Amino acid sequence: MRRTLLTTSLLFVVASCSSKSTPATPPAPDPFGDGPAATPANVAAACKGDLAPDGAALAFVDHSAAWEIDKAHLYVVGNHLEAIDLDADGYPDLLVHSGAQARSDPSQPPNKQLTRVLMNRPKPGGGRHFVDATVESNYGAVRDGTTPANGLLRQEHLSIAADVDGDGDLDLFSGTYTDPTADRTKVPDSGDRDEVLLNDGKGHFTLAPKSAPQTVSATLQPTTSASFVDVDHDGFVDVWVGAWYKAYGSSAAGVQARLFKGKGDGTFVDATPGSGLETQNAGFANGLNHRPLYGVTACDLDGDGLPELLGSAYGRQWNLLYQNLGAASGTPTFAEIGRPSGFAGDSDLNYQDNQFYECYCQSTGSCTPASTPSISPCDASSWDAANDGKPWRLNGNTFSTVCADLNGDGKNDLYSAEIAHWHIGESADKSELLANDGPLADGSSPIHFSRPGRAATGLDWKHIGSDWNEGGIMVAAADLDLDGLEDLIVGASDYPNNWSLVYRQKHDAPGTFEEIGEAIGLHHACTVGLAVADFDRDGDLDVVVGSSLARDCAALYPDGNQVFFFENTLNDGAKKRGFLQVALDGKPGVSNRTGVGARVRVLGEGGRVIAKELSGGYGHFGMQHDTVLTFGLGDVCKVDEIEVRWPDAPGTVERYTGVGGGQRVKLTQGAGIAAAPATGP
């Protein structure tokens, strides 16, 4: 446990909706978003008039046409989405990827393009819209000497964002899923691999010098996920990268997940060897094997300021949780505690109701089925008697794990999105909340999660018919109704009767939820791809979703796997909900500039504390929801205090008072606060 150095920033005059502040000496120009830099005194509340009460109507409207991503305009298709402010104008832009194993051809019709870079721009006549800047951005740069090669853009399937070279803008780690089992006579290898792209501050990119991520991925790396993180708080972001199976269908082994340490110049070194993160091709029974990871996550789970690393495993294998032990010798070290922590899987290991097992029993006569199986065909081929009844194969198909304070106790909890099927039985883990209940009393687990259950938390999943499927694949935590409590959006995909689910946290019963997706207009069928951000700067959070074409979903979207923009109308009326948006700028050479891993606590009126940690991307194929944190203030405009624990070596804490709601503020480590209106054009 590190000692925390407490420092106090300049304390500014407390301001409320009606107070006036005393002018102060303006600082040097420091543009924040598209608004002017502000003096410290210009942090009074921006909200005017009455605020909408708790319980105000929450609704989402399909504004895809207004944002011009629909079929009549840009015709955007794809299923891996990221909301990232690429040009630092204060408005998040949108990256869209497809899962195709090919380079994208920008000369093809829009709906045939596999990668899109969409810039959020003022719309002629008012409002905002997206403008295609895919080619102009050079995001598709390749390493074979031409940019782009023969007019084609690099094959890429995900991106996450952070400032990797300390110049104050958002750079990208771009992951490429290269299937090592593909028939290369049918699916040629493009030669493209994971890349780091450096931003010029205006949304134009160049490939960083070649380093460890490119070298490691040269051997057909099936990259599925990545998270920026500063594991040792040296001020440089690192990247935690997950990959899928080495040979899907013929082996249960995955590919080694890797930690790449950032050097602060856009290059990285492989810090996996000797770190405690190493796995192997064997050792399934003891959890030593490489996992097929469909998502990774990084966040602080034990409150010591250092981030843990998580791996969301497919194939009903144990999930991974690496506790950060620090870097006393200069090398970051970790201990895998997935099973004792409760994150690896739930405790239900009874496979007797698995219909594959029942068919095996019925076909071989070597065991007695609990009931007569109803799947067809019913034979012994789908049950591996040597392995399928073992604990390491009785967990979940975990796609994404989100880390957030989901019950208001100040600790990071987890929610894992899982795919589960009726015929597998109760041993299959379902999508659910894992509540952080801290270290066990006997000291046997330094990090521990309980599973209160879906019935107790209101996070039930409605099954339609006896042959149901739960397609949990994406999940985001966000305060959609701005009441100071995190809500959950779960993207469900690929199967009949699956759509995005919205679990609203109950204002009068924190830690419990109700599903309201259909009522608020956000039951999007076959959701795969999810990006949440305040795209129009009105203070509430909008949602962009991608659509799956897999299995039964293709019939629903004959025009392709279109992307849809659902605009939050909560703050569109005269009465708005209170909010505060916080952007961070770490001190160069001390903290990473983006503030990834920073812990921000807002003390609102009435003593409510809202805590959030800034994520550097997570989950299935690169989920990122902007680097600006949105805090709901409900029907008040006042903020008593903001506290930031910066992700630096001493654990510096700075506090800011005199901050009003209804606006966006920028906190610069060691240099105070600036404000800019968080309103649309």
XYZ file of C-alpha atoms in Angstrom:
681
model
C 0.000 0.000 0.000
C 1.485 3.337 -1.006
C 1.377 6.387 1.190
C -0.790 9.131 -0.255
C 0.527 12.659 -0.418
C -2.276 15.124 0.191
C -1.954 18.484 -1.509
C -4.556 21.187 -1.736
C -5.041 23.259 -4.843
C -6.041 26.886 -4.888
C -9.404 27.249 -3.202
C -11.793 29.399 -5.164
C -14.766 31.429 -4.021
C -17.806 29.239 -3.495
C -20.384 29.941 -6.176
C -24.015 28.974 -6.563
C -26.572 29.583 -9.296
C -27.238 33.129 -8.123
C -23.843 34.246 -6.810
C -21.371 36.543 -8.554
C -17.660 35.965 -8.350
C -14.887 38.496 -8.000
C -12.719 38.894 -11.123
C -9.273 37.395 -10.857
C -6.102 37.799 -12.877
C -6.611 35.767 -16.037
C -4.147 32.960 -16.660
C -2.223 32.446 -19.857
C -4.463 31.358 -22.749
C -5.370 27.704 -22.443
C -8.196 26.823 -24.832
C -10.604 24.352 -23.340
C -12.796 22.662 -25.891
C -14.254 25.255 -28.205
C -14.778 27.771 -25.394
C -12.389 30.364 -23.997
C -10.006 29.772 -21.137
C -11.457 30.981 -17.869
C -10.120 32.742 -14.814
C -10.359 30.690 -11.617
C -13.298 32.834 -10.535
C -15.266 31.988 -13.659
C -16.418 28.652 -12.329
C -19.770 29.798 -11.031
C -22.773 27.694 -11.967
C -23.766 27.963 -15.609
C -27.281 26.608 -15.101
C -30.132 29.106 -15.108
C -33.715 28.881 -13.983
C -35.498 25.887 -12.500
C -33.996 22.433 -12.756
C -35.953 19.338 -13.695
C -36.849 17.261 -10.612
C -35.712 13.736 -9.862
C -37.782 11.327 -11.897
C -37.816 13.641 -14.930
C -38.750 11.893 -18.151
C -35.826 10.065 -19.731
C -36.133 9.333 -23.435
C -33.929 8.539 -26.397
C -34.838 9.391 -29.971
C -33.304 7.958 -33.123
C -31.574 10.999 -34.619
C -29.404 9.070 -37.067
C -30.723 11.157 -39.954
C -30.124 14.448 -38.140
C -26.523 13.412 -37.450
C -26.303 12.217 -41.068
C -25.059 8.686 -40.460
C -28.193 7.085 -41.930
C -28.610 5.433 -45.342
C -29.548 8.729 -47.015
C -26.320 10.429 -45.952
C -23.024 8.835 -44.814
C -24.572 5.356 -44.623
C -22.411 4.210 -41.716
C -22.147 0.501 -40.984
C -20.005 -1.300 -38.424
C -20.057 -2.937 -35.036
C -17.060 -1.711 -33.011
C -17.461 1.908 -31.928
C -15.426 4.440 -29.944
C -16.314 8.003 -28.900
C -13.035 9.970 -28.925
C -12.375 13.699 -29.277
C -9.776 13.388 -32.016
C -9.277 17.099 -32.748
C -9.556 18.503 -29.192
C -12.489 20.801 -30.001
C -14.493 19.607 -26.986
C -16.886 17.449 -29.022
C -16.386 13.667 -29.161
C -15.928 12.186 -32.610
C -16.752 8.633 -33.653
C -14.585 5.749 -34.847
C -16.371 2.841 -36.524
C -14.888 -0.563 -37.375
C -16.142 -3.749 -38.947
C -15.059 -7.261 -38.062
C -14.110 -8.163 -41.635
C -10.693 -9.697 -42.295
C -9.716 -7.265 -45.043
C -8.466 -3.771 -45.752
C -11.064 -1.078 -46.291
C -11.522 0.464 -49.731
C -12.703 4.095 -49.481
C -13.592 4.098 -53.171
C -16.374 1.626 -52.508
C -19.919 2.737 -51.594
C -20.146 3.984 -47.993
C -21.882 0.859 -46.689
C -19.028 -1.288 -48.025
C -16.326 0.583 -46.125
C -14.873 -1.248 -43.145
C -13.405 1.702 -41.247
C -14.863 5.190 -40.742
C -13.502 8.258 -38.976
C -16.421 10.618 -38.342
C -15.724 14.127 -37.088
C -18.331 15.922 -34.982
C -18.816 19.296 -36.682
C -21.176 22.310 -36.584
C -24.042 21.731 -38.983
C -24.988 24.432 -41.473
C -28.192 25.974 -40.190
C -27.552 24.871 -36.596
C -26.923 21.746 -34.593
C -24.208 19.186 -35.098
C -23.519 16.406 -37.588
C -20.803 13.933 -38.482
C -18.438 14.550 -41.372
C -16.422 11.724 -42.906
C -12.671 12.288 -42.499
C -11.518 8.696 -42.879
C -8.932 9.267 -45.600
C -7.994 12.790 -44.495
C -7.204 11.585 -40.949
C -4.625 9.057 -42.200
C -6.027 6.645 -39.612
C -5.650 3.894 -42.220
C -1.901 4.393 -42.655
C 0.024 1.214 -43.486
C 3.635 0.129 -43.038
C 4.381 -1.158 -46.537
C 5.646 2.135 -47.902
C 2.505 3.771 -49.220
C -0.251 5.565 -47.324
C -2.719 4.183 -48.022
C -1.484 1.142 -49.952
C -3.053 0.984 -53.416
C -5.843 3.145 -52.087
C -6.699 0.622 -49.363
C -6.732 1.440 -45.653
C -5.098 -0.688 -42.980
C -7.101 -3.603 -41.621
C -8.111 -2.675 -38.061
C -10.842 -3.725 -35.686
C -10.643 -1.534 -32.573
C -9.100 1.592 -31.102
C -8.578 3.059 -27.661
C -7.278 6.546 -26.882
C -4.834 8.268 -24.528
C -1.937 10.666 -24.801
C 1.036 8.338 -25.305
C 3.673 10.984 -26.097
C 2.768 13.733 -23.619
C 1.870 16.471 -26.107
C -1.656 16.980 -24.808
C -3.766 15.276 -27.492
C -5.272 11.821 -27.814
C -3.255 9.182 -29.621
C -4.536 5.730 -30.505
C -3.740 2.084 -30.025
C -5.310 0.395 -33.028
C -5.825 -3.358 -32.726
C -6.074 -5.826 -35.576
C -7.655 -9.246 -35.156
C -5.628 -11.578 -37.374
C -7.149 -15.051 -37.381
C -4.286 -17.566 -37.138
C -6.555 -20.386 -38.382
C -7.893 -18.643 -41.496
C -7.561 -20.314 -44.876
C -5.168 -17.898 -46.562
C -6.267 -19.043 -50.020
C -9.655 -17.535 -49.188
C -8.663 -14.848 -46.662
C -5.286 -13.374 -47.656
C -3.147 -11.961 -44.883
C -3.065 -8.175 -45.296
C 0.139 -7.980 -43.286
C -1.446 -5.385 -40.994
C -0.916 -5.729 -37.260
C -1.524 -3.776 -34.055
C -0.350 -0.175 -34.352
C 0.127 2.984 -32.306
C -0.900 6.191 -34.076
C 0.285 9.630 -33.018
C -2.083 12.594 -33.241
C -1.010 16.051 -34.424
C -3.729 17.568 -32.231
C -6.117 18.114 -35.131
C -7.143 14.523 -35.770
C -4.416 13.668 -38.292
C -2.341 10.595 -37.528
C 1.052 9.090 -38.257
C 2.315 5.645 -37.348
C 4.529 5.652 -34.259
C 8.002 4.130 -34.573
C 7.802 0.368 -34.655
C 8.113 -1.233 -31.217
C 6.844 -4.141 -29.113
C 3.126 -4.128 -30.074
C 4.011 -4.495 -33.749
C 6.756 -7.053 -33.098
C 4.563 -9.283 -30.913
C 1.545 -9.105 -33.218
C 3.670 -10.025 -36.240
C 2.928 -13.697 -35.471
C -0.769 -13.549 -36.408
C -2.060 -12.075 -33.164
C -5.885 -12.353 -32.814
C -6.198 -9.090 -30.854
C -9.674 -8.629 -29.388
C -9.309 -5.899 -26.788
C -7.072 -3.295 -25.191
C -6.957 -0.861 -22.275
C -4.653 2.095 -21.734
C -3.403 2.150 -18.152
C -0.443 3.465 -16.164
C 0.396 0.393 -14.109
C 3.277 1.901 -12.138
C 2.347 5.610 -12.188
C 5.527 6.679 -13.920
C 3.551 9.257 -15.924
C 3.502 7.252 -19.165
C 0.491 5.242 -20.305
C 0.931 1.525 -20.879
C -1.418 -0.762 -22.807
C -2.956 -4.063 -21.671
C -3.875 -6.197 -24.697
C -6.057 -9.306 -24.888
C -6.262 -11.940 -27.604
C -8.518 -14.878 -28.469
C -7.839 -18.563 -29.237
C -4.604 -19.717 -30.811
C -6.505 -22.366 -32.784
C -10.251 -22.047 -32.264
C -12.032 -25.377 -32.639
C -8.995 -27.572 -32.099
C -7.615 -26.307 -28.790
C -9.000 -24.630 -25.675
C -5.829 -22.567 -25.245
C -5.892 -18.873 -25.899
C -3.056 -16.510 -26.763
C -0.899 -14.827 -24.110
C -2.341 -11.481 -22.995
C 0.360 -8.824 -22.860
C 1.284 -5.675 -21.026
C 3.244 -3.157 -23.063
C 5.047 -0.463 -21.055
C 4.998 2.995 -22.550
C 8.244 4.934 -22.883
C 6.509 8.287 -23.300
C 7.461 8.761 -26.950
C 4.898 6.554 -28.644
C 6.956 3.363 -28.350
C 6.411 0.460 -25.963
C 8.329 -2.493 -24.546
C 6.901 -5.894 -23.660
C 6.671 -5.949 -19.857
C 4.904 -9.321 -19.668
C 7.920 -11.571 -18.934
C 8.623 -11.741 -15.219
C 5.588 -9.642 -14.293
C 3.336 -12.425 -12.994
C 1.089 -12.016 -16.039
C 2.565 -14.978 -17.881
C 0.360 -17.942 -18.746
C 1.053 -21.094 -20.773
C -0.443 -23.517 -23.279
C -1.218 -26.091 -20.561
C -2.291 -26.022 -16.917
C -6.058 -25.716 -17.439
C -7.007 -27.423 -14.159
C -4.917 -24.959 -12.139
C -5.811 -21.883 -14.167
C -2.302 -21.498 -15.559
C -3.281 -21.647 -19.220
C -3.565 -18.879 -21.793
C -7.160 -17.670 -21.864
C -9.161 -16.824 -24.980
C -9.972 -13.250 -23.934
C -12.796 -11.339 -25.590
C -12.265 -8.258 -23.426
C -9.805 -6.646 -21.023
C -10.291 -4.007 -18.330
C -8.005 -1.995 -16.047
C -9.067 -0.232 -12.840
C -8.232 0.108 -9.152
C -10.152 -2.490 -7.153
C -8.472 -2.341 -3.739
C -8.298 1.430 -3.298
C -4.509 1.736 -3.214
C -4.432 3.862 -6.361
C -2.704 1.240 -8.498
C -4.768 -0.366 -11.261
C -5.562 -4.051 -11.438
C -5.714 -5.852 -14.799
C -8.699 -8.010 -15.753
C -9.321 -10.479 -18.565
C -12.830 -11.486 -19.703
C -12.567 -15.075 -20.922
C -14.637 -16.910 -23.509
C -15.232 -20.670 -23.693
C -16.662 -20.863 -20.167
C -13.128 -20.585 -18.815
C -12.099 -18.745 -15.664
C -11.799 -14.981 -15.955
C -8.471 -13.424 -14.947
C -7.843 -10.811 -12.257
C -4.292 -9.616 -11.657
C -3.763 -7.675 -8.453
C -1.173 -4.929 -8.860
C 1.607 -5.507 -6.323
C 3.533 -2.373 -7.254
C 6.947 -1.886 -8.783
C 9.322 -1.722 -5.842
C 12.172 -3.155 -7.905
C 11.309 -1.024 -10.904
C 9.362 -3.821 -12.589
C 5.557 -3.921 -12.293
C 4.461 -7.192 -10.695
C 1.073 -8.864 -10.399
C -0.612 -11.811 -8.707
C -3.504 -13.665 -10.346
C -6.414 -13.852 -7.854
C -9.400 -14.481 -10.134
C -10.747 -17.500 -8.269
C -10.278 -16.388 -4.623
C -11.625 -12.930 -5.500
C -14.844 -14.351 -6.954
C -14.299 -12.784 -10.380
C -13.210 -15.931 -12.226
C -16.711 -17.424 -12.212
C -19.701 -18.095 -10.026
C -19.982 -21.024 -7.610
C -22.580 -23.057 -9.541
C -20.677 -26.026 -11.005
C -23.615 -28.415 -11.454
C -23.645 -29.528 -15.093
C -26.291 -32.236 -14.731
C -28.861 -30.105 -16.590
C -26.536 -29.370 -19.509
C -28.322 -30.904 -22.480
C -25.067 -31.821 -24.189
C -24.226 -33.866 -21.092
C -27.705 -35.402 -21.049
C -27.348 -36.407 -24.710
C -23.944 -37.903 -23.957
C -25.478 -39.945 -21.130
C -28.399 -41.028 -23.263
C -26.151 -42.028 -26.181
C -23.406 -43.835 -24.267
C -25.293 -45.246 -21.294
C -22.312 -44.313 -19.113
C -24.350 -41.940 -16.947
C -27.971 -41.195 -16.168
C -29.456 -37.972 -17.620
C -31.423 -35.793 -15.217
C -34.164 -35.382 -17.828
C -34.926 -36.227 -21.416
C -32.967 -33.788 -23.589
C -34.870 -31.817 -26.225
C -32.065 -30.612 -28.490
C -31.580 -32.132 -31.928
C -29.449 -33.817 -33.036
C -28.855 -35.477 -29.694
C -25.695 -37.572 -29.578
C -22.428 -37.794 -27.676
C -20.392 -35.553 -29.984
C -20.934 -32.203 -28.230
C -19.774 -33.285 -24.770
C -16.075 -33.736 -24.003
C -16.179 -36.207 -21.123
C -12.538 -35.524 -20.253
C -12.936 -31.779 -19.742
C -16.458 -30.392 -19.945
C -17.354 -31.330 -16.373
C -14.217 -29.762 -14.914
C -14.419 -26.513 -12.904
C -12.330 -24.619 -15.459
C -15.043 -25.272 -18.087
C -18.100 -24.400 -15.983
C -18.009 -20.620 -16.000
C -19.093 -17.999 -18.527
C -18.657 -16.741 -22.054
C -17.560 -13.319 -20.876
C -17.298 -10.594 -23.511
C -16.978 -7.324 -21.605
C -16.462 -6.302 -17.991
C -17.137 -2.719 -16.960
C -15.629 -1.235 -13.813
C -17.588 1.460 -11.937
C -19.090 2.315 -8.563
C -22.479 0.676 -9.101
C -23.898 0.950 -5.587
C -22.611 4.312 -4.370
C -20.226 3.047 -1.700
C -17.144 4.615 -3.306
C -15.568 1.315 -4.421
C -15.307 0.049 -7.977
C -17.709 -2.786 -8.684
C -17.885 -4.916 -11.830
C -20.579 -5.965 -14.273
C -19.771 -8.722 -16.751
C -21.698 -9.135 -20.002
C -22.048 -12.824 -20.851
C -23.587 -14.941 -23.584
C -25.600 -17.823 -22.108
C -27.929 -20.425 -23.632
C -30.938 -22.354 -22.366
C -29.476 -25.749 -23.250
C -26.217 -25.294 -21.297
C -27.979 -25.192 -17.923
C -27.467 -23.313 -14.703
C -23.705 -23.793 -14.464
C -23.262 -21.223 -17.256
C -22.513 -17.807 -15.758
C -25.019 -15.093 -16.624
C -24.541 -11.349 -17.011
C -24.574 -9.902 -13.506
C -23.249 -7.405 -10.981
C -20.213 -8.268 -8.873
C -20.246 -6.075 -5.769
C -16.857 -5.091 -4.360
C -17.028 -6.091 -0.703
C -13.346 -5.500 -0.039
C -10.860 -7.880 1.543
C -12.254 -10.925 3.316
C -12.205 -10.715 7.108
C -9.809 -13.641 7.378
C -7.391 -11.965 4.985
C -7.566 -14.843 2.516
C -8.453 -12.544 -0.378
C -7.225 -8.947 -0.661
C -9.883 -8.159 -3.283
C -13.258 -9.827 -3.170
C -16.624 -9.665 -4.928
C -19.999 -10.965 -3.902
C -22.755 -11.838 -6.341
C -25.986 -10.532 -4.820
C -27.955 -12.060 -7.680
C -30.109 -10.646 -10.426
C -33.380 -10.919 -8.541
C -32.018 -8.945 -5.579
C -30.521 -6.199 -7.749
C -33.294 -5.943 -10.344
C -30.848 -6.898 -13.098
C -33.019 -9.744 -14.368
C -32.977 -10.755 -18.009
C -36.398 -11.581 -19.419
C -36.532 -14.921 -21.265
C -38.993 -15.389 -24.094
C -39.769 -19.017 -24.822
C -38.089 -22.152 -23.542
C -35.222 -22.009 -26.039
C -33.913 -18.645 -24.854
C -30.487 -17.127 -25.352
C -28.852 -14.248 -23.502
C -26.562 -12.370 -25.866
C -24.698 -10.107 -23.452
C -21.733 -8.729 -25.372
C -21.216 -5.035 -24.519
C -21.873 -3.091 -21.313
C -21.455 0.559 -20.337
C -21.964 2.317 -17.011
C -23.293 5.875 -17.308
C -25.570 8.244 -15.418
C -28.232 8.539 -18.113
C -30.793 10.436 -16.010
C -28.218 12.626 -14.215
C -29.387 11.677 -10.721
C -25.884 10.931 -9.416
C -26.236 7.148 -9.742
C -24.702 4.989 -12.440
C -27.037 3.172 -14.794
C -26.135 0.233 -17.039
C -26.597 -0.304 -20.765
C -26.114 -3.889 -21.897
C -25.768 -4.604 -25.604
C -27.300 -7.956 -26.530
C -26.656 -9.520 -29.882
C -27.077 -12.280 -32.416
C -30.133 -14.138 -31.155
C -33.934 -13.780 -31.356
C -35.510 -11.532 -28.730
C -32.229 -9.845 -27.845
C -31.912 -6.075 -27.723
C -30.091 -3.456 -25.727
C -31.194 -3.434 -22.094
C -31.132 -0.290 -19.963
C -31.015 -0.780 -16.215
C -31.828 2.464 -14.411
C -30.534 2.616 -10.853
C -33.345 3.423 -8.468
C -32.938 6.828 -6.897
C -34.698 5.735 -3.709
C -32.873 2.390 -3.475
C -29.239 2.715 -4.596
C -27.699 -0.549 -5.703
C -30.949 -1.809 -7.222
C -32.123 -1.344 -10.792
C -35.124 -1.541 -13.101
C -35.022 -2.344 -16.795
C -36.528 0.536 -18.815
C -34.987 0.179 -22.282
C -38.248 -0.236 -24.173
C -39.982 2.574 -22.279
C -37.255 5.104 -23.104
C -36.739 4.106 -26.735
C -33.462 2.243 -26.368
C -34.417 -1.368 -27.074
C -32.253 -1.717 -30.174
C -32.345 -5.244 -31.543
C -29.055 -7.135 -31.931
C -26.868 -4.442 -30.399
C -23.162 -4.978 -30.897
C -21.062 -1.849 -30.632
C -21.776 0.768 -27.983
C -20.431 4.297 -27.475
C -21.752 6.698 -24.821
C -20.854 10.407 -24.774
C -22.335 13.891 -24.734
C -22.030 14.431 -28.469
C -24.094 17.658 -28.559
C -22.717 19.192 -25.329
C -26.105 19.700 -23.661
C -25.025 17.919 -20.483
C -26.752 14.575 -20.943
C -25.275 11.413 -22.456
C -26.203 10.156 -25.903
C -25.815 6.570 -27.108
C -24.530 5.271 -30.447
C -25.010 1.585 -31.252
C -23.921 -0.836 -33.939
C -26.060 -3.656 -35.277
C -25.135 -7.296 -35.661
C -25.747 -9.317 -38.807
C -24.863 -12.656 -37.210
C -27.306 -15.549 -37.091
C -30.914 -14.345 -36.830
C -29.990 -10.656 -36.843
C -29.282 -10.405 -40.580
C -32.983 -10.438 -41.446
C -33.586 -7.370 -39.272
C -31.037 -5.209 -41.095
C -31.248 -5.875 -44.841
C -29.355 -2.629 -45.484
C -26.298 -3.798 -43.558
C -25.111 -3.620 -39.973
C -26.028 0.030 -39.644
C -24.940 2.384 -36.889
C -27.687 4.338 -35.108
C -27.512 7.547 -33.084
C -29.908 7.727 -30.115
C -30.045 11.238 -28.692
C -30.842 11.745 -25.023
C -33.633 14.327 -24.804
C -33.414 14.810 -21.036
C -31.884 18.286 -21.298
C -33.652 19.409 -24.474
C -36.460 21.238 -22.676
C -36.604 24.467 -20.697
C -36.026 22.626 -17.423
C -32.772 20.731 -17.362
C -31.066 18.334 -15.025
C -28.004 19.470 -13.106
C -24.649 18.108 -14.184
C -20.930 18.700 -14.020
C -18.467 17.517 -16.645
C -14.800 17.110 -15.771
C -11.849 16.951 -18.159
C -8.387 16.185 -16.790
C -4.876 17.235 -17.724
C -2.091 15.495 -15.820
C 1.188 17.220 -15.097
C 3.801 16.311 -17.738
C 6.481 14.041 -16.362
C 4.384 13.296 -13.275
C 1.001 11.933 -14.408
C -0.167 10.807 -17.805
C -1.659 13.813 -19.586
C -5.060 12.207 -20.236
C -5.549 11.383 -16.556
C -6.260 7.699 -17.235
C -6.685 6.024 -13.854
C -7.462 9.268 -12.008
C -10.133 8.966 -9.312
C -12.527 11.913 -9.272
C -15.002 12.454 -6.452
C -17.689 15.117 -6.568
C -19.391 16.171 -3.338
C -22.852 17.381 -4.188
C -25.473 19.168 -2.136
C -26.808 17.070 0.703
C -23.525 15.221 1.162
C -23.839 12.833 -1.770
C -20.439 11.716 -3.037
C -20.158 10.564 -6.642
C -16.941 8.746 -7.551
C -15.637 7.872 -11.011
C -12.361 6.566 -12.361
C -11.268 7.606 -15.843
C -10.987 4.566 -18.078
C -8.526 4.154 -20.922
C -10.848 1.882 -22.894
C -12.050 -1.635 -22.065
C -14.231 -4.514 -23.156
C -15.052 -6.378 -26.326
C -13.215 -4.896 -29.322
C -12.358 -1.564 -27.778
C -15.128 0.276 -25.973
C -14.307 3.906 -25.186
C -16.787 6.548 -24.083
C -14.896 9.845 -24.267
C -12.329 11.015 -21.727
C -14.635 13.625 -20.160
C -16.433 12.447 -17.009
C -20.119 13.364 -16.579
C -21.516 13.685 -13.041
C -25.264 13.979 -12.536
C -26.365 16.577 -9.982
C -30.101 15.989 -10.245
C -32.318 18.902 -9.298
C -29.490 21.021 -7.845
C -26.747 23.070 -9.412
C -24.307 23.292 -6.545
C -21.067 21.353 -6.115
C -19.460 21.581 -2.693
C -16.112 20.117 -3.692
C -14.223 18.181 -6.349
C -11.427 15.852 -5.296
C -8.962 14.319 -7.746
C -6.501 11.587 -6.897
C -4.027 11.824 -9.736
C -2.388 8.668 -11.127
C 1.148 9.627 -10.124
C 3.782 8.004 -7.910
C 2.988 9.871 -4.650
C -0.782 9.604 -5.138
C -1.290 13.366 -5.231
C -4.738 14.575 -4.189
C -6.058 17.992 -5.183
C -9.321 19.572 -4.086
C -11.330 22.276 -5.799
C -14.145 24.334 -4.324
C -16.186 27.187 -5.718
C -17.341 25.128 -8.678
C -20.901 25.453 -9.926
C -22.896 22.945 -11.940
C -24.297 23.067 -15.436
C -20.900 23.300 -17.115
C -17.713 21.551 -18.107
C -14.505 22.214 -16.178
C -10.917 21.320 -16.931
C -8.685 20.393 -14.011
C -4.979 20.758 -14.680
C -2.729 19.075 -12.154
C -0.907 21.679 -10.099
C -2.372 24.581 -12.091
C -6.011 24.940 -11.058
C -9.287 24.975 -12.907
C -10.810 26.454 -16.041
C -14.402 26.377 -17.231
C -16.156 26.424 -20.580
C -19.890 26.317 -21.343
C -21.085 22.764 -21.918
C -23.778 23.779 -24.364
C -24.441 23.014 -27.979
C -23.851 25.495 -30.789
